mmCIF file of C-alpha atoms in Angstrom:
data_model
loop_
_atom_site.group_PDB
_atom_site.id
_atom_site.type_symbol
_atom_site.label_atom_id
_atom_site.label_comp_id
_atom_site.label_asym_id
_atom_site.label_seq_id
_atom_site.Cartn_x
_atom_site.Cartn_y
_atom_site.Cartn_z
ATOM 1 C CA MET V 27 0.310 -8.385 -54.228
ATOM 2 C CA ASP V 28 -1.283 -5.089 -55.274
ATOM 3 C CA LEU V 29 -2.534 -3.534 -52.050
ATOM 4 C CA THR V 30 -4.287 -0.558 -53.684
ATOM 5 C CA GLU V 31 -7.740 0.391 -52.455
ATOM 6 C CA ILE V 32 -9.900 1.951 -55.152
ATOM 7 C CA PRO V 33 -12.317 4.728 -54.160
ATOM 8 C CA ILE V 34 -15.766 4.198 -55.656
ATOM 9 C CA ASN V 35 -17.693 6.858 -53.745
ATOM 10 C CA GLU V 36 -16.851 10.051 -51.878
ATOM 11 C CA GLU V 37 -18.995 11.959 -49.392
ATOM 12 C CA LYS V 38 -18.131 15.176 -47.526
ATOM 13 C CA VAL V 39 -19.331 14.506 -44.007
ATOM 14 C CA PHE V 40 -18.015 17.586 -42.191
ATOM 15 C CA THR V 41 -16.501 20.844 -43.373
ATOM 16 C CA GLY V 42 -15.469 23.073 -40.496
ATOM 17 C CA ARG V 43 -13.196 26.029 -40.000
ATOM 18 C CA LEU V 44 -10.178 23.710 -39.708
ATOM 19 C CA LEU V 45 -11.276 20.170 -40.535
ATOM 20 C CA ASP V 46 -12.448 18.679 -43.804
ATOM 21 C CA VAL V 47 -13.739 15.154 -43.160
ATOM 22 C CA ARG V 48 -14.669 12.772 -45.974
ATOM 23 C CA LYS V 49 -16.054 9.278 -46.151
ATOM 24 C CA TYR V 50 -15.181 6.945 -48.993
ATOM 25 C CA THR V 51 -16.441 3.614 -50.153
ATOM 26 C CA VAL V 52 -13.441 1.641 -51.398
ATOM 27 C CA LYS V 53 -12.833 -1.615 -53.209
ATOM 28 C CA LEU V 54 -10.314 -3.742 -51.282
ATOM 29 C CA PRO V 55 -7.607 -5.934 -52.820
ATOM 30 C CA ASN V 56 -9.866 -8.974 -52.215
ATOM 31 C CA GLY V 57 -12.696 -7.364 -54.210
ATOM 32 C CA LYS V 58 -14.869 -6.631 -51.182
ATOM 33 C CA GLU V 59 -16.078 -3.145 -50.282
ATOM 34 C CA SER V 60 -15.265 -1.184 -47.145
ATOM 35 C CA THR V 61 -15.452 2.398 -45.903
ATOM 36 C CA ARG V 62 -12.615 4.820 -45.176
ATOM 37 C CA GLU V 63 -13.050 8.038 -43.220
ATOM 38 C CA ILE V 64 -10.321 10.606 -43.565
ATOM 39 C CA VAL V 65 -9.341 14.113 -42.537
ATOM 40 C CA VAL V 66 -8.141 16.102 -45.545
ATOM 41 C CA HIS V 67 -5.263 18.375 -44.516
ATOM 42 C CA PRO V 68 -3.536 21.112 -46.550
ATOM 43 C CA GLY V 69 -0.029 20.052 -45.412
ATOM 44 C CA ALA V 70 2.409 21.835 -43.141
ATOM 45 C CA VAL V 71 6.025 22.771 -42.528
ATOM 46 C CA ALA V 72 8.056 22.367 -39.321
ATOM 47 C CA MET V 73 11.606 23.491 -38.679
ATOM 48 C CA LEU V 74 14.275 22.938 -36.060
ATOM 49 C CA PRO V 75 16.114 26.250 -35.532
ATOM 50 C CA VAL V 76 19.685 25.690 -34.306
ATOM 51 C CA GLU V 77 22.011 28.376 -32.921
ATOM 52 C CA ASP V 78 25.360 27.330 -31.450
ATOM 53 C CA ASP V 79 24.538 24.498 -29.000
ATOM 54 C CA TYR V 80 20.898 25.488 -28.692
ATOM 55 C CA VAL V 81 17.564 24.816 -30.379
ATOM 56 C CA TYR V 82 14.491 27.030 -30.319
ATOM 57 C CA LEU V 83 11.176 25.422 -29.465
ATOM 58 C CA VAL V 84 7.731 26.847 -28.803
ATOM 59 C CA GLU V 85 5.397 25.908 -25.995
ATOM 60 C CA GLN V 86 1.706 26.189 -26.693
ATOM 61 C CA TYR V 87 -1.585 24.912 -25.382
ATOM 62 C CA ARG V 88 -2.982 22.095 -27.472
ATOM 63 C CA PHE V 89 -6.699 21.901 -26.927
ATOM 64 C CA PRO V 90 -7.173 18.332 -28.265
ATOM 65 C CA ILE V 91 -4.879 16.946 -25.545
ATOM 66 C CA SER V 92 -5.727 19.552 -22.849
ATOM 67 C CA GLN V 93 -2.097 20.414 -22.124
ATOM 68 C CA THR V 94 0.793 22.521 -23.322
ATOM 69 C CA LEU V 95 3.375 20.916 -25.574
ATOM 70 C CA LEU V 96 6.951 21.755 -26.500
ATOM 71 C CA GLU V 97 7.300 21.667 -30.272
ATOM 72 C CA VAL V 98 9.416 22.911 -33.119
ATOM 73 C CA PRO V 99 7.946 25.991 -34.816
ATOM 74 C CA ALA V 100 5.475 24.877 -37.486
ATOM 75 C CA GLY V 101 2.491 25.944 -39.495
ATOM 76 C CA LYS V 102 0.050 24.894 -42.154
ATOM 77 C CA PHE V 103 0.138 25.821 -45.804
ATOM 78 C CA ASP V 104 -1.981 28.866 -46.524
ATOM 79 C CA GLU V 105 -3.258 26.991 -49.538
ATOM 80 C CA PRO V 106 -2.591 23.486 -50.942
ATOM 81 C CA GLY V 107 0.402 23.600 -53.245
ATOM 82 C CA GLU V 108 2.165 26.455 -51.416
ATOM 83 C CA GLU V 109 5.945 26.107 -51.567
ATOM 84 C CA PRO V 110 7.208 24.472 -48.342
ATOM 85 C CA LEU V 111 10.112 26.914 -48.103
ATOM 86 C CA GLU V 112 7.840 29.936 -48.430
ATOM 87 C CA CYS V 113 5.487 28.577 -45.757
ATOM 88 C CA GLY V 114 8.445 27.734 -43.510
ATOM 89 C CA LYS V 115 9.904 31.236 -43.731
ATOM 90 C CA ARG V 116 6.564 32.802 -42.825
ATOM 91 C CA GLU V 117 5.958 30.475 -39.891
ATOM 92 C CA LEU V 118 9.492 30.781 -38.505
ATOM 93 C CA GLU V 119 9.164 34.546 -38.351
ATOM 94 C CA GLU V 120 5.588 34.403 -37.026
ATOM 95 C CA GLU V 121 6.407 31.978 -34.259
ATOM 96 C CA ILE V 122 9.899 32.829 -33.030
ATOM 97 C CA GLY V 123 10.556 36.194 -34.660
ATOM 98 C CA LYS V 124 13.578 35.082 -36.636
ATOM 99 C CA THR V 125 14.694 34.589 -40.186
ATOM 100 C CA ALA V 126 17.284 32.005 -41.244
ATOM 101 C CA GLU V 127 19.964 32.139 -43.932
ATOM 102 C CA LYS V 128 20.442 28.369 -44.138
ATOM 103 C CA TRP V 129 17.562 25.971 -44.798
ATOM 104 C CA ILE V 130 18.465 22.270 -44.869
ATOM 105 C CA TYR V 131 15.592 20.096 -46.098
ATOM 106 C CA LEU V 132 15.003 17.025 -43.938
ATOM 107 C CA GLY V 133 12.316 15.349 -46.015
ATOM 108 C CA TYR V 134 8.733 14.945 -44.861
ATOM 109 C CA ILE V 135 6.624 12.820 -42.567
ATOM 110 C CA HIS V 136 3.154 11.331 -42.580
ATOM 111 C CA THR V 137 1.777 11.988 -39.099
ATOM 112 C CA THR V 138 -1.353 9.840 -39.122
ATOM 113 C CA PRO V 139 -1.546 7.837 -42.347
ATOM 114 C CA GLY V 140 -4.421 5.770 -40.937
ATOM 115 C CA PHE V 141 -6.915 8.625 -40.924
ATOM 116 C CA SER V 142 -5.402 11.748 -42.485
ATOM 117 C CA ASN V 143 -3.346 12.782 -45.488
ATOM 118 C CA GLU V 144 -1.352 15.292 -43.406
ATOM 119 C CA VAL V 145 2.214 15.673 -44.652
ATOM 120 C CA ILE V 146 4.709 17.830 -42.762
ATOM 121 C CA HIS V 147 7.863 19.001 -44.515
ATOM 122 C CA LEU V 148 10.844 19.315 -42.184
ATOM 123 C CA TYR V 149 13.811 21.683 -42.193
ATOM 124 C CA LEU V 150 16.848 22.336 -40.091
ATOM 125 C CA VAL V 151 17.489 26.088 -40.067
ATOM 126 C CA LYS V 152 20.683 27.898 -39.146
ATOM 127 C CA ASP V 153 22.271 31.356 -39.312
ATOM 128 C CA LEU V 154 19.345 32.960 -37.542
ATOM 129 C CA LYS V 155 18.595 36.671 -37.473
ATOM 130 C CA THR V 156 16.128 38.296 -35.102
ATOM 131 C CA THR V 157 13.211 40.243 -36.566
ATOM 132 C CA GLN V 158 10.048 40.247 -34.452
ATOM 133 C CA THR V 159 7.337 37.746 -33.555
ATOM 134 C CA ASN V 160 4.067 38.117 -35.337
ATOM 135 C CA PRO V 161 1.757 35.403 -33.993
ATOM 136 C CA ASP V 162 -1.641 34.624 -35.464
ATOM 137 C CA GLU V 163 -4.466 36.324 -33.571
ATOM 138 C CA ASP V 164 -5.637 33.124 -31.842
ATOM 139 C CA GLU V 165 -2.139 31.803 -31.215
ATOM 140 C CA PHE V 166 -0.494 32.095 -27.793
ATOM 141 C CA LEU V 167 2.970 30.670 -27.426
ATOM 142 C CA GLU V 168 6.177 30.941 -25.471
ATOM 143 C CA ILE V 169 9.591 30.656 -27.089
ATOM 144 C CA LYS V 170 12.097 28.357 -25.358
ATOM 145 C CA LYS V 171 15.841 28.214 -26.037
ATOM 146 C CA ILE V 172 17.144 24.803 -25.001
ATOM 147 C CA LYS V 173 20.603 23.183 -25.104
ATOM 148 C CA ILE V 174 20.802 20.437 -27.724
ATOM 149 C CA LYS V 175 21.950 17.929 -25.074
ATOM 150 C CA GLU V 176 18.929 18.820 -22.947
ATOM 151 C CA PHE V 177 16.666 18.577 -26.017
ATOM 152 C CA GLU V 178 17.922 15.023 -26.608
ATOM 153 C CA LYS V 179 17.385 14.120 -22.976
ATOM 154 C CA MET V 180 13.832 15.485 -23.093
ATOM 155 C CA ILE V 181 13.058 13.340 -26.150
ATOM 156 C CA LEU V 182 14.425 10.240 -24.430
ATOM 157 C CA GLU V 183 12.621 10.982 -21.164
ATOM 158 C CA ASN V 184 9.214 11.482 -22.780
ATOM 159 C CA LYS V 185 9.172 15.206 -21.986
ATOM 160 C CA ILE V 186 9.065 15.932 -25.713
ATOM 161 C CA THR V 187 6.269 13.871 -27.230
ATOM 162 C CA ASP V 188 5.400 15.777 -30.389
ATOM 163 C CA ALA V 189 5.956 13.520 -33.403
ATOM 164 C CA LYS V 190 7.174 16.190 -35.869
ATOM 165 C CA THR V 191 9.648 17.524 -33.289
ATOM 166 C CA ILE V 192 11.136 14.052 -32.750
ATOM 167 C CA ALA V 193 11.286 13.491 -36.520
ATOM 168 C CA CYS V 194 13.169 16.790 -37.039
ATOM 169 C CA TYR V 195 15.648 15.763 -34.362
ATOM 170 C CA SER V 196 16.062 12.263 -35.766
ATOM 171 C CA ARG V 197 16.740 13.279 -39.372
ATOM 172 C CA ALA V 198 19.036 16.173 -38.331
ATOM 173 C CA LYS V 199 20.996 13.768 -36.107
ATOM 174 C CA LEU V 200 21.293 11.112 -38.835
ATOM 175 C CA LEU V 201 22.490 13.825 -41.196
ATOM 176 C CA GLY V 202 25.202 14.794 -38.675
ATOM 177 C CA GLU V 203 23.872 18.365 -38.507
ATOM 178 C CA ILE V 204 23.266 18.421 -34.734
ATOM 179 C CA MET F 18 1.183 33.097 -18.669
ATOM 180 C CA ASP F 19 -1.587 30.509 -18.346
ATOM 181 C CA LEU F 20 -2.190 29.255 -21.871
ATOM 182 C CA THR F 21 -5.177 27.049 -21.030
ATOM 183 C CA GLU F 22 -8.203 27.131 -23.314
ATOM 184 C CA ILE F 23 -11.454 26.455 -21.493
ATOM 185 C CA PRO F 24 -14.181 24.504 -23.334
ATOM 186 C CA ILE F 25 -17.574 26.131 -22.955
ATOM 187 C CA ASN F 26 -19.537 24.118 -25.498
ATOM 188 C CA GLU F 27 -19.162 20.700 -27.188
ATOM 189 C CA GLU F 28 -20.897 19.434 -30.306
ATOM 190 C CA LYS F 29 -20.527 16.022 -31.960
ATOM 191 C CA VAL F 30 -20.319 16.870 -35.642
ATOM 192 C CA PHE F 31 -19.512 13.452 -37.126
ATOM 193 C CA THR F 32 -19.507 9.939 -35.682
ATOM 194 C CA GLY F 33 -18.387 7.375 -38.209
ATOM 195 C CA ARG F 34 -17.089 3.829 -38.121
ATOM 196 C CA LEU F 35 -13.564 5.088 -37.349
ATOM 197 C CA LEU F 36 -13.736 8.833 -36.729
ATOM 198 C CA ASP F 37 -15.359 10.774 -33.911
ATOM 199 C CA VAL F 38 -15.221 14.487 -34.744
ATOM 200 C CA ARG F 39 -16.199 17.176 -32.252
ATOM 201 C CA LYS F 40 -16.450 20.948 -32.341
ATOM 202 C CA TYR F 41 -15.830 23.028 -29.244
ATOM 203 C CA THR F 42 -16.305 26.641 -28.378
ATOM 204 C CA VAL F 43 -13.391 27.654 -26.159
ATOM 205 C CA LYS F 44 -12.403 30.649 -24.091
ATOM 206 C CA LEU F 45 -8.894 31.805 -25.012
ATOM 207 C CA PRO F 46 -6.272 33.148 -22.599
ATOM 208 C CA ASN F 47 -7.187 36.671 -23.721
ATOM 209 C CA GLY F 48 -10.847 36.113 -22.800
ATOM 210 C CA LYS F 49 -12.060 35.940 -26.393
ATOM 211 C CA GLU F 50 -13.932 32.958 -27.800
ATOM 212 C CA SER F 51 -12.844 30.683 -30.606
ATOM 213 C CA THR F 52 -13.717 27.266 -32.029
ATOM 214 C CA ARG F 53 -11.675 24.067 -31.964
ATOM 215 C CA GLU F 54 -12.444 21.052 -34.131
ATOM 216 C CA ILE F 55 -10.879 17.793 -33.078
ATOM 217 C CA VAL F 56 -10.744 14.100 -33.925
ATOM 218 C CA VAL F 57 -11.207 11.998 -30.786
ATOM 219 C CA HIS F 58 -8.992 8.908 -30.979
ATOM 220 C CA PRO F 59 -8.910 5.868 -28.650
ATOM 221 C CA GLY F 60 -5.082 5.758 -28.582
ATOM 222 C CA ALA F 61 -2.728 3.200 -30.069
ATOM 223 C CA VAL F 62 0.438 1.183 -29.584
ATOM 224 C CA ALA F 63 3.374 0.776 -31.981
ATOM 225 C CA MET F 64 6.428 -1.399 -31.554
ATOM 226 C CA LEU F 65 9.808 -1.831 -33.164
ATOM 227 C CA PRO F 66 10.625 -5.552 -33.258
ATOM 228 C CA VAL F 67 14.381 -6.183 -33.301
ATOM 229 C CA GLU F 68 16.079 -9.517 -34.037
ATOM 230 C CA ASP F 69 19.882 -9.610 -34.327
ATOM 231 C CA ASP F 70 20.758 -6.794 -36.764
ATOM 232 C CA TYR F 71 17.283 -6.627 -38.239
ATOM 233 C CA VAL F 72 13.972 -4.898 -37.637
ATOM 234 C CA TYR F 73 10.545 -6.072 -38.765
ATOM 235 C CA LEU F 74 8.318 -3.571 -40.518
ATOM 236 C CA VAL F 75 4.985 -3.900 -42.285
ATOM 237 C CA GLU F 76 4.047 -2.441 -45.620
ATOM 238 C CA GLN F 77 0.422 -1.545 -46.107
ATOM 239 C CA TYR F 78 -1.734 0.610 -48.325
ATOM 240 C CA ARG F 79 -2.793 3.813 -46.627
ATOM 241 C CA PHE F 80 -5.905 5.107 -48.291
ATOM 242 C CA PRO F 81 -5.652 8.723 -46.994
ATOM 243 C CA ILE F 82 -2.317 9.189 -48.789
ATOM 244 C CA SER F 83 -3.040 6.854 -51.748
ATOM 245 C CA GLN F 84 0.178 4.885 -51.356
ATOM 246 C CA THR F 85 1.774 2.049 -49.418
ATOM 247 C CA LEU F 86 3.891 2.904 -46.402
ATOM 248 C CA LEU F 87 6.579 1.061 -44.457
ATOM 249 C CA GLU F 88 5.738 1.236 -40.754
ATOM 250 C CA VAL F 89 6.372 -0.461 -37.461
ATOM 251 C CA PRO F 90 3.574 -2.854 -36.455
ATOM 252 C CA ALA F 91 0.872 -0.906 -34.629
ATOM 253 C CA GLY F 92 -2.765 -0.913 -33.719
ATOM 254 C CA LYS F 93 -5.467 0.975 -31.909
ATOM 255 C CA PHE F 94 -6.809 0.251 -28.457
ATOM 256 C CA ASP F 95 -9.877 -1.979 -28.584
ATOM 257 C CA GLU F 96 -11.390 0.380 -26.025
ATOM 258 C CA PRO F 97 -10.153 3.557 -24.309
ATOM 259 C CA GLY F 98 -8.186 2.650 -21.201
ATOM 260 C CA GLU F 99 -6.922 -0.695 -22.532
ATOM 261 C CA GLU F 100 -3.461 -1.512 -21.190
ATOM 262 C CA PRO F 101 -0.817 -0.524 -23.783
ATOM 263 C CA LEU F 102 1.110 -3.752 -23.224
ATOM 264 C CA GLU F 103 -1.962 -5.899 -23.780
ATOM 265 C CA CYS F 104 -2.818 -4.005 -26.981
ATOM 266 C CA GLY F 105 0.793 -4.243 -28.146
ATOM 267 C CA LYS F 106 0.958 -8.009 -27.668
ATOM 268 C CA ARG F 107 -2.250 -8.522 -29.647
ATOM 269 C CA GLU F 108 -1.161 -6.243 -32.498
ATOM 270 C CA LEU F 109 2.349 -7.704 -32.727
ATOM 271 C CA GLU F 110 0.954 -11.183 -33.155
ATOM 272 C CA GLU F 111 -1.813 -10.028 -35.506
ATOM 273 C CA GLU F 112 0.531 -8.112 -37.766
ATOM 274 C CA ILE F 113 3.787 -10.050 -37.894
ATOM 275 C CA GLY F 114 2.845 -13.360 -36.313
ATOM 276 C CA LYS F 115 5.300 -13.129 -33.449
ATOM 277 C CA THR F 116 5.353 -12.839 -29.701
ATOM 278 C CA ALA F 117 8.153 -11.112 -27.782
ATOM 279 C CA GLU F 118 9.684 -11.939 -24.399
ATOM 280 C CA LYS F 119 11.190 -8.490 -23.874
ATOM 281 C CA TRP F 120 9.135 -5.276 -24.008
ATOM 282 C CA ILE F 121 11.050 -2.028 -23.476
ATOM 283 C CA TYR F 122 8.751 0.975 -23.080
ATOM 284 C CA LEU F 123 9.831 3.973 -25.181
ATOM 285 C CA GLY F 124 7.265 6.494 -23.945
ATOM 286 C CA TYR F 125 4.533 7.895 -26.132
ATOM 287 C CA ILE F 126 4.000 10.461 -28.876
ATOM 288 C CA HIS F 127 1.336 12.943 -29.850
ATOM 289 C CA THR F 128 0.970 12.553 -33.597
ATOM 290 C CA THR F 129 -1.207 15.567 -34.452
ATOM 291 C CA PRO F 130 -1.769 17.689 -31.341
ATOM 292 C CA GLY F 131 -3.277 20.450 -33.479
ATOM 293 C CA PHE F 132 -6.389 18.496 -34.406
ATOM 294 C CA SER F 133 -6.471 15.146 -32.625
ATOM 295 C CA ASN F 134 -5.871 13.677 -29.181
ATOM 296 C CA GLU F 135 -4.180 10.602 -30.670
ATOM 297 C CA VAL F 136 -1.482 9.203 -28.397
ATOM 298 C CA ILE F 137 0.704 6.298 -29.523
ATOM 299 C CA HIS F 138 2.634 4.305 -26.936
ATOM 300 C CA LEU F 139 5.938 2.977 -28.241
ATOM 301 C CA TYR F 140 7.878 -0.178 -27.433
ATOM 302 C CA LEU F 141 11.067 -1.843 -28.514
ATOM 303 C CA VAL F 142 10.494 -5.599 -28.535
ATOM 304 C CA LYS F 143 13.108 -8.351 -28.507
ATOM 305 C CA ASP F 144 13.442 -12.115 -28.023
ATOM 306 C CA LEU F 145 10.855 -12.839 -30.693
ATOM 307 C CA LYS F 146 9.087 -16.147 -31.196
ATOM 308 C CA THR F 147 7.092 -17.054 -34.285
ATOM 309 C CA THR F 148 3.434 -17.946 -33.906
ATOM 310 C CA GLN F 149 1.221 -17.068 -36.861
ATOM 311 C CA THR F 150 -0.164 -13.921 -38.439
ATOM 312 C CA ASN F 151 -3.787 -13.180 -37.796
ATOM 313 C CA PRO F 152 -4.602 -9.957 -39.640
ATOM 314 C CA ASP F 153 -7.877 -8.120 -39.249
ATOM 315 C CA GLU F 154 -10.348 -8.950 -41.991
ATOM 316 C CA ASP F 155 -9.904 -5.664 -43.863
ATOM 317 C CA GLU F 156 -6.154 -5.478 -43.305
ATOM 318 C CA PHE F 157 -3.702 -6.426 -46.033
ATOM 319 C CA LEU F 158 -0.037 -6.147 -45.250
ATOM 320 C CA GLU F 159 3.365 -7.487 -46.129
ATOM 321 C CA ILE F 160 6.030 -8.188 -43.512
ATOM 322 C CA LYS F 161 9.527 -6.850 -44.274
ATOM 323 C CA LYS F 162 12.733 -7.842 -42.464
ATOM 324 C CA ILE F 163 15.268 -5.035 -42.875
ATOM 325 C CA LYS F 164 18.844 -4.532 -41.620
ATOM 326 C CA ILE F 165 19.047 -1.863 -38.939
ATOM 327 C CA LYS F 166 21.667 0.034 -40.978
ATOM 328 C CA GLU F 167 19.327 0.012 -43.974
ATOM 329 C CA PHE F 168 16.417 1.091 -41.752
ATOM 330 C CA GLU F 169 18.450 4.123 -40.609
ATOM 331 C CA LYS F 170 19.378 4.937 -44.178
ATOM 332 C CA MET F 171 15.731 4.745 -45.233
ATOM 333 C CA ILE F 172 14.737 7.185 -42.477
ATOM 334 C CA LEU F 173 17.439 9.616 -43.525
ATOM 335 C CA GLU F 174 16.620 9.295 -47.228
ATOM 336 C CA ASN F 175 12.901 9.960 -46.782
ATOM 337 C CA LYS F 176 11.964 6.371 -47.715
ATOM 338 C CA ILE F 177 10.487 5.906 -44.270
ATOM 339 C CA THR F 178 8.118 8.797 -43.593
ATOM 340 C CA ASP F 179 5.781 7.413 -40.959
ATOM 341 C CA ALA F 180 6.030 9.533 -37.798
ATOM 342 C CA LYS F 181 5.551 6.760 -35.208
ATOM 343 C CA THR F 182 8.177 4.597 -36.961
ATOM 344 C CA ILE F 183 10.734 7.418 -36.840
ATOM 345 C CA ALA F 184 9.873 8.091 -33.179
ATOM 346 C CA CYS F 185 10.401 4.409 -32.270
ATOM 347 C CA TYR F 186 13.779 4.491 -33.995
ATOM 348 C CA SER F 187 14.777 7.761 -32.359
ATOM 349 C CA ARG F 188 13.969 6.769 -28.767
ATOM 350 C CA ALA F 189 15.476 3.268 -29.198
ATOM 351 C CA LYS F 190 18.654 4.820 -30.573
ATOM 352 C CA LEU F 191 18.897 7.412 -27.770
ATOM 353 C CA LEU F 192 18.407 4.567 -25.286
ATOM 354 C CA GLY F 193 21.320 2.692 -26.890
ATOM 355 C CA GLU F 194 19.094 -0.292 -27.633
ATOM 356 C CA ILE F 195 19.696 -0.353 -31.384
#
């Protein structure tokens, strides 16, 4: 069965500093009409930096969930269509003050396919060199160096709950790289 | 350092059939003000159904990304504060027409902590019994029974890209349950 939903109308319902929200009228596979509301996202890159038996994570306050979260370094594309590798290099240096010689692509994920088109490209990065952190003006974060075994335990014990971070771990593990 | 951002103003900027979008003015750790735009989500449950060496996934069209996606069965809370287990049982039966005797809680994930409060509770479910599918009116999906080895391969090879599906796999694997 063809499950495609055909858009027949588009309306911009909110354009903010960060969010672009649109409402569509769609034609369903059964011919009926329905509405779809989506958040249009530019896309992002996340990377798991590995050094010896350690990973680097960042802890930052996430306003939507009113708590801090431990996550892999990540950042949005400056513009749609930016090269993932270019974006990744910028964000790695901005967030943990390092560059990496080795970038292993781990594919991408869809974080919330029910209401957003956000795609996050994932990398494992190795052969790190220290430069200096250069966080965005409104960005406050703390860098954490954690043993890989402890990182695994934190994922299992629900202490790491960020989806992209778990996906980086999972693909790197399946690849035999950590 | 206390990274907390304090909300000092809230504005509902879009309330649709699915999305509830709000804009906040916040006080940053450095005392300056900034804005945060977020999608308020009721929360959801996803589960990985395992039977012998197989998992059950569902394939459905995801309008925001204009393609079909292979995912674990999942669904939103009917209302905030609904019991995850209750929601899970309803969604499992609705989506794949099965009940499960054994529910193993795998913790939860934050899918997009940068712009939404969405939390998805994860379960591994076993000892399945067939009832009948009962999909929502606007929901069209196909049930897929896939070997666990193939499921792993699909995650590694970027054929499974859904974040909650990868998180279910990852926690179940770390727990030694698959």
